[in-house]
mmCIF file of C-alpha atoms in Angstrom:
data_model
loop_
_atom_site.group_PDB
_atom_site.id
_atom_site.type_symbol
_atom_site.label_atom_id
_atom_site.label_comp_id
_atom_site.label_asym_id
_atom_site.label_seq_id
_atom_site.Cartn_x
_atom_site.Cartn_y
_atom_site.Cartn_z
ATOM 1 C CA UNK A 16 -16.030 -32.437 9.838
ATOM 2 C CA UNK A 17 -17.494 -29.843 7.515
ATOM 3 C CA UNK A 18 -15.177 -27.118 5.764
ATOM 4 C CA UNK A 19 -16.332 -24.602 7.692
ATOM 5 C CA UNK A 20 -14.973 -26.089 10.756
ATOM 6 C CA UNK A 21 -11.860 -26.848 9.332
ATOM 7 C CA UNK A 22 -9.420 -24.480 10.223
ATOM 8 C CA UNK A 23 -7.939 -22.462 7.012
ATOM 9 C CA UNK A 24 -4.010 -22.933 6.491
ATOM 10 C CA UNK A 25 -2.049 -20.290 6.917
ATOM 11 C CA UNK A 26 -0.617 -18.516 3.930
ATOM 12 C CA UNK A 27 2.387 -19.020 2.214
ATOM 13 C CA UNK A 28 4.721 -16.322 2.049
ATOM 14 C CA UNK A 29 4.582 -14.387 -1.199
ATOM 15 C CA UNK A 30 8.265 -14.315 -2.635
ATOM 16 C CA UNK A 31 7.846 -12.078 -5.385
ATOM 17 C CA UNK A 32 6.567 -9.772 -3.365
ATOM 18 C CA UNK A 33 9.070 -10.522 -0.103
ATOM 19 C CA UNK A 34 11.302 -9.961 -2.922
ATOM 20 C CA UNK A 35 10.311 -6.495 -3.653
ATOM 21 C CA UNK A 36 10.764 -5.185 0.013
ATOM 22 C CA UNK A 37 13.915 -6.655 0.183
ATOM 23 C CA UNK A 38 14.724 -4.485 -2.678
ATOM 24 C CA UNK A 39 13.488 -1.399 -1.343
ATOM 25 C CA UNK A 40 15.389 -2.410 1.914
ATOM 26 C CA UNK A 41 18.481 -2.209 -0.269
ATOM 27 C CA UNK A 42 17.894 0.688 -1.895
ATOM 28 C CA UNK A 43 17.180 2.170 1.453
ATOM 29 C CA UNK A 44 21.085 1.096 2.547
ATOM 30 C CA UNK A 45 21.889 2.406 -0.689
ATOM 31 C CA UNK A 46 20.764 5.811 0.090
ATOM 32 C CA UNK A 47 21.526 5.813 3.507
ATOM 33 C CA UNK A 48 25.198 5.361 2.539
ATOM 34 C CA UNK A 49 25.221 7.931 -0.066
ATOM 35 C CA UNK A 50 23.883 10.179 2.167
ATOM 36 C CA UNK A 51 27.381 9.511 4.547
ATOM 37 C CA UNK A 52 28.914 10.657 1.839
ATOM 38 C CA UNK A 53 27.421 13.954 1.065
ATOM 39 C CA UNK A 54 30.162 16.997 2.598
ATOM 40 C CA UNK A 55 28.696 19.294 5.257
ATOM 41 C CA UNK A 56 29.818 22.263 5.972
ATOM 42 C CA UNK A 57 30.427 23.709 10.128
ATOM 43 C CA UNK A 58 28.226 26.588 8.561
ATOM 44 C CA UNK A 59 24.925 24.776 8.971
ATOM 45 C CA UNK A 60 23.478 24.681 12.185
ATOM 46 C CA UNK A 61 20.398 22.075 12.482
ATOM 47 C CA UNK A 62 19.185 21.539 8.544
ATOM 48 C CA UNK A 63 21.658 20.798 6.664
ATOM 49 C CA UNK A 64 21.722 18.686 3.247
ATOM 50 C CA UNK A 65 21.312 15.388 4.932
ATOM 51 C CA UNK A 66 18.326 15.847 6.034
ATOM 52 C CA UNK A 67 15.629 15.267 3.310
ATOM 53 C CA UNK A 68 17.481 11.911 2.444
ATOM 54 C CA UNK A 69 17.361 10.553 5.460
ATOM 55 C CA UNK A 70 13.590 11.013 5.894
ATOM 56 C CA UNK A 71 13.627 9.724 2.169
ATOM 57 C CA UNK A 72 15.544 6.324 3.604
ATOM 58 C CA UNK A 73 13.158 6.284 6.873
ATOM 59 C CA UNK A 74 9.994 6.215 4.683
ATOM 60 C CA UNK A 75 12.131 3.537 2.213
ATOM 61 C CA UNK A 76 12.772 1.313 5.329
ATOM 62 C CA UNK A 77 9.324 2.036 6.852
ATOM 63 C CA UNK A 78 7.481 0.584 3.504
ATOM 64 C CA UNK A 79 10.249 -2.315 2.965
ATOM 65 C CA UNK A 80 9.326 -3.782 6.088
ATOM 66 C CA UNK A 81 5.748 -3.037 5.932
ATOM 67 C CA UNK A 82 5.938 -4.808 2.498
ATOM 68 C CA UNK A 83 7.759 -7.794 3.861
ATOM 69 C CA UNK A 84 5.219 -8.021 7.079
ATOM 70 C CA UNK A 85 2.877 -8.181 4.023
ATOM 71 C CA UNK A 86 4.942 -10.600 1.958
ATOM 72 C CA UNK A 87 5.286 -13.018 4.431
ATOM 73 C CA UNK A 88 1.569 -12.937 5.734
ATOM 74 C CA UNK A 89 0.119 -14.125 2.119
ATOM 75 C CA UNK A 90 1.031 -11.091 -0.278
ATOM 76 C CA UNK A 91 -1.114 -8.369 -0.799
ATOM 77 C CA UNK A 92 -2.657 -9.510 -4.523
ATOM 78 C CA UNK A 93 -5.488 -11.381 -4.193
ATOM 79 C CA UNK A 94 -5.598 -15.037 -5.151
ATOM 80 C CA UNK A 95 -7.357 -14.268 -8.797
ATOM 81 C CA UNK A 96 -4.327 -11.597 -9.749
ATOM 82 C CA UNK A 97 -1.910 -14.592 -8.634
ATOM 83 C CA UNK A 98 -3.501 -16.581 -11.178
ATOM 84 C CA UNK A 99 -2.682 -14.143 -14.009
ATOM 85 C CA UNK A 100 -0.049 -15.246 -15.787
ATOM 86 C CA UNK A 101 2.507 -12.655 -17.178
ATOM 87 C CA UNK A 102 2.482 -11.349 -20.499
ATOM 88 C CA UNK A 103 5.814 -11.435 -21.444
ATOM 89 C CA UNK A 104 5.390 -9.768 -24.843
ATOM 90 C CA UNK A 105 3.951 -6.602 -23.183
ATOM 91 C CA UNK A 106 6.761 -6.524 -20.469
ATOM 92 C CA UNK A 107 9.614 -6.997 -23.124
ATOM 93 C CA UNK A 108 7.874 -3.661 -24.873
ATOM 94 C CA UNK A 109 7.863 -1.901 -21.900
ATOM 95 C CA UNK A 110 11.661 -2.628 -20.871
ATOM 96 C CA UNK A 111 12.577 -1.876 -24.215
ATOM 97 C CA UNK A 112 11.124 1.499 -24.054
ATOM 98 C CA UNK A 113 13.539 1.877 -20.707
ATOM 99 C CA UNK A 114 16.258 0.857 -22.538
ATOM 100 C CA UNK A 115 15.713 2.951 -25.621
ATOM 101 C CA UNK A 116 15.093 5.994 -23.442
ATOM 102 C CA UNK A 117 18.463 5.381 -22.175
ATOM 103 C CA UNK A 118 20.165 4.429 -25.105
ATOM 104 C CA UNK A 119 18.756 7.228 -27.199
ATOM 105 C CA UNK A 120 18.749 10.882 -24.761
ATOM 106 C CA UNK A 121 22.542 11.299 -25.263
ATOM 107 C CA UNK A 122 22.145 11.058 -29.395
ATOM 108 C CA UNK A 123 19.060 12.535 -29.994
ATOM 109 C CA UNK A 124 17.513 14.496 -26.806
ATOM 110 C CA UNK A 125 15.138 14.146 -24.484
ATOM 111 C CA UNK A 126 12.063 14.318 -26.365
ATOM 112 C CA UNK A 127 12.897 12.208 -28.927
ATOM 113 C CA UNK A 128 13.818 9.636 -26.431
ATOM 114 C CA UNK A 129 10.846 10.235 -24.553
ATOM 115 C CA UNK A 130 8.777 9.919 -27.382
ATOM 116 C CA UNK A 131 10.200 6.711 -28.343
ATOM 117 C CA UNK A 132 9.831 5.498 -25.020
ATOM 118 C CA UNK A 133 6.605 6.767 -24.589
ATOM 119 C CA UNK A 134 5.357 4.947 -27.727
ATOM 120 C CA UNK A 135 6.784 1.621 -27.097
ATOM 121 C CA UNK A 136 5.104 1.441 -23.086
ATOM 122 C CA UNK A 137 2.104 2.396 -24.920
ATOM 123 C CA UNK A 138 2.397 -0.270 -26.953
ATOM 124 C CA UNK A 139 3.008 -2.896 -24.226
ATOM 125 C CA UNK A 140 0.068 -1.629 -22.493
ATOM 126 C CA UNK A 141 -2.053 -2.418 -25.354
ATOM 127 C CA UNK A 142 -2.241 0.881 -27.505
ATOM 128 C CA UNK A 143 -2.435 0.326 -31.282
ATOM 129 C CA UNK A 144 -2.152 3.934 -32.123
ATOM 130 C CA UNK A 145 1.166 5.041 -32.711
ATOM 131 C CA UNK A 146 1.138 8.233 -34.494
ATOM 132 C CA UNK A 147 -1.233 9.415 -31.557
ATOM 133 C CA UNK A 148 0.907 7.800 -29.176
ATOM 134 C CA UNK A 149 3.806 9.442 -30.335
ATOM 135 C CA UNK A 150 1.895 13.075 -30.797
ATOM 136 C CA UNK A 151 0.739 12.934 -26.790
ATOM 137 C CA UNK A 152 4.149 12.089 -26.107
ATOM 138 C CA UNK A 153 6.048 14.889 -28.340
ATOM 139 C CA UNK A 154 3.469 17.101 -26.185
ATOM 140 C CA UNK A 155 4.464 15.776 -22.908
ATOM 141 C CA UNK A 156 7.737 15.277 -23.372
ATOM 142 C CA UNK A 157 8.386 19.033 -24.992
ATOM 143 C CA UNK A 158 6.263 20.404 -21.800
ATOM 144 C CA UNK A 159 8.811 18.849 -19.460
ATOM 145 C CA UNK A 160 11.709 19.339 -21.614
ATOM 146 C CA UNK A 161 10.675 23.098 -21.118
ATOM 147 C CA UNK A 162 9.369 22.939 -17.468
ATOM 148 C CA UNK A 163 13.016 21.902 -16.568
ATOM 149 C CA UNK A 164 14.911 24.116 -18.927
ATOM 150 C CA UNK A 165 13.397 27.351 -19.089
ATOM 151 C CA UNK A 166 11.733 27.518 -15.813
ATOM 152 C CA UNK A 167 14.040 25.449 -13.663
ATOM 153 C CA UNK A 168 17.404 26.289 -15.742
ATOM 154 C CA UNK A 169 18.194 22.360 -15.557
ATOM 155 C CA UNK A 170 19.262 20.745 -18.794
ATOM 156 C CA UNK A 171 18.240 17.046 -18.947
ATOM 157 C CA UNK A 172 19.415 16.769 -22.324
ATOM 158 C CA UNK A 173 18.802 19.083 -25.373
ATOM 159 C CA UNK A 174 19.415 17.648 -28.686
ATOM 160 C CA UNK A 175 18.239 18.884 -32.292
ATOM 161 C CA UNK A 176 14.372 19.166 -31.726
ATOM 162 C CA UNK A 177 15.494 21.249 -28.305
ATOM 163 C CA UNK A 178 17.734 23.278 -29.769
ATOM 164 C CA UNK A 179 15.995 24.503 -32.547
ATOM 165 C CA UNK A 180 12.856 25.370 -30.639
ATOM 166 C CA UNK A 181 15.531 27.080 -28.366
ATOM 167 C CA UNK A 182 16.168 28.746 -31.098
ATOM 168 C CA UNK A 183 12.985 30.034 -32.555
ATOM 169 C CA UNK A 184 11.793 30.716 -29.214
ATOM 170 C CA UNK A 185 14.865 33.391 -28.522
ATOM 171 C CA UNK A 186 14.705 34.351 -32.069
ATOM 172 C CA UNK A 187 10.742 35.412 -31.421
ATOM 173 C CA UNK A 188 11.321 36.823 -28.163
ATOM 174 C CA UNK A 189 14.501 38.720 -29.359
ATOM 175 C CA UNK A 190 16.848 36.753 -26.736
ATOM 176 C CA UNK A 191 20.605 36.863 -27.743
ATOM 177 C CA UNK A 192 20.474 40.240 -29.705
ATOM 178 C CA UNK A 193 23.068 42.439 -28.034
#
């Protein structure tokens, strides 16, 4: 009997990836019971503030199981990406970039959180350019930092480099002088 008459196997299901819809599938639940808990008031009639998170959870649970259909057919990476092994090193720089974003916004700000953060995933994804690293992300990070507090009015966390470019920016524009 030639291979081409044998009959393939079927695949094996792809745990890492059955893994990562069951995930989403949680969060989903997550969200769905979050959403329970959100008050409503008798004053809204049809729309109220439920309603855009649980569409969010629909389209959560609608991927989860499309993911796990996936998952359990074979995966969805092909057999060469499957072969890859995992560089470590680059994912450690990457969480730790996470991490120091998290660790670091309360102390020092946003941006310089960001920035840190943004240097380090560059890093793990191979960058060995750090000032430039860090200048794109002082640029991106101040944009957003901005975007969300001047034209939004949300504060995601202002520390010194915020608050004295607050500061020069009122003092230019003559904000604060009664």
């Amino acid at each position: 009997m030639s291979t081409s008459q044998q009959q393939a196997s079927p695949p094996h299901p792809a745990i890492p990836e059955f893994l990562i819809g069951i995930g989403l599938l949680a969060c989903a639940g997550a969200v769905a019971w979050q959403t329970l808990a959100i008050p409503v008031s008798p004053l809204y009639s049809k729309v109220g503030p439920k309603v855009f998170p649980y569409i969010t959870m629909a389209g959560m649970v609608v991927l989860s199981l499309l993911l796990i259909l996936a998952a359990l057919r074979g995966g969805w990476q092909p057999e060469e990406e499957k072969e890859t092994p995992t560089d470590w090193k680059a994912m450690g720089f990457v969480i730790a970039g996470l991490v120091a974003n998290l660790v670091l916004i309360q102390p020092l700000g946003f941006t310089a959180a960001s920035v840190v953060m943004f240097v380090l995933v560059c890093f793990g994804f191979g960058s060995r350019h750090p000032l430039r690293d860090a200048l794109l992300g002082l640029v991106l990070a101040l944009a957003a930092y901005f975007g969300f507090a001047r034209a939004l009015g949300v504060n995601i966390g202002a520390g010194l480099i915020e608050n004295q470019l607050n500061a020069l920016i009122n003092a230019v524009l003559g904000i604060g002088k009664g």
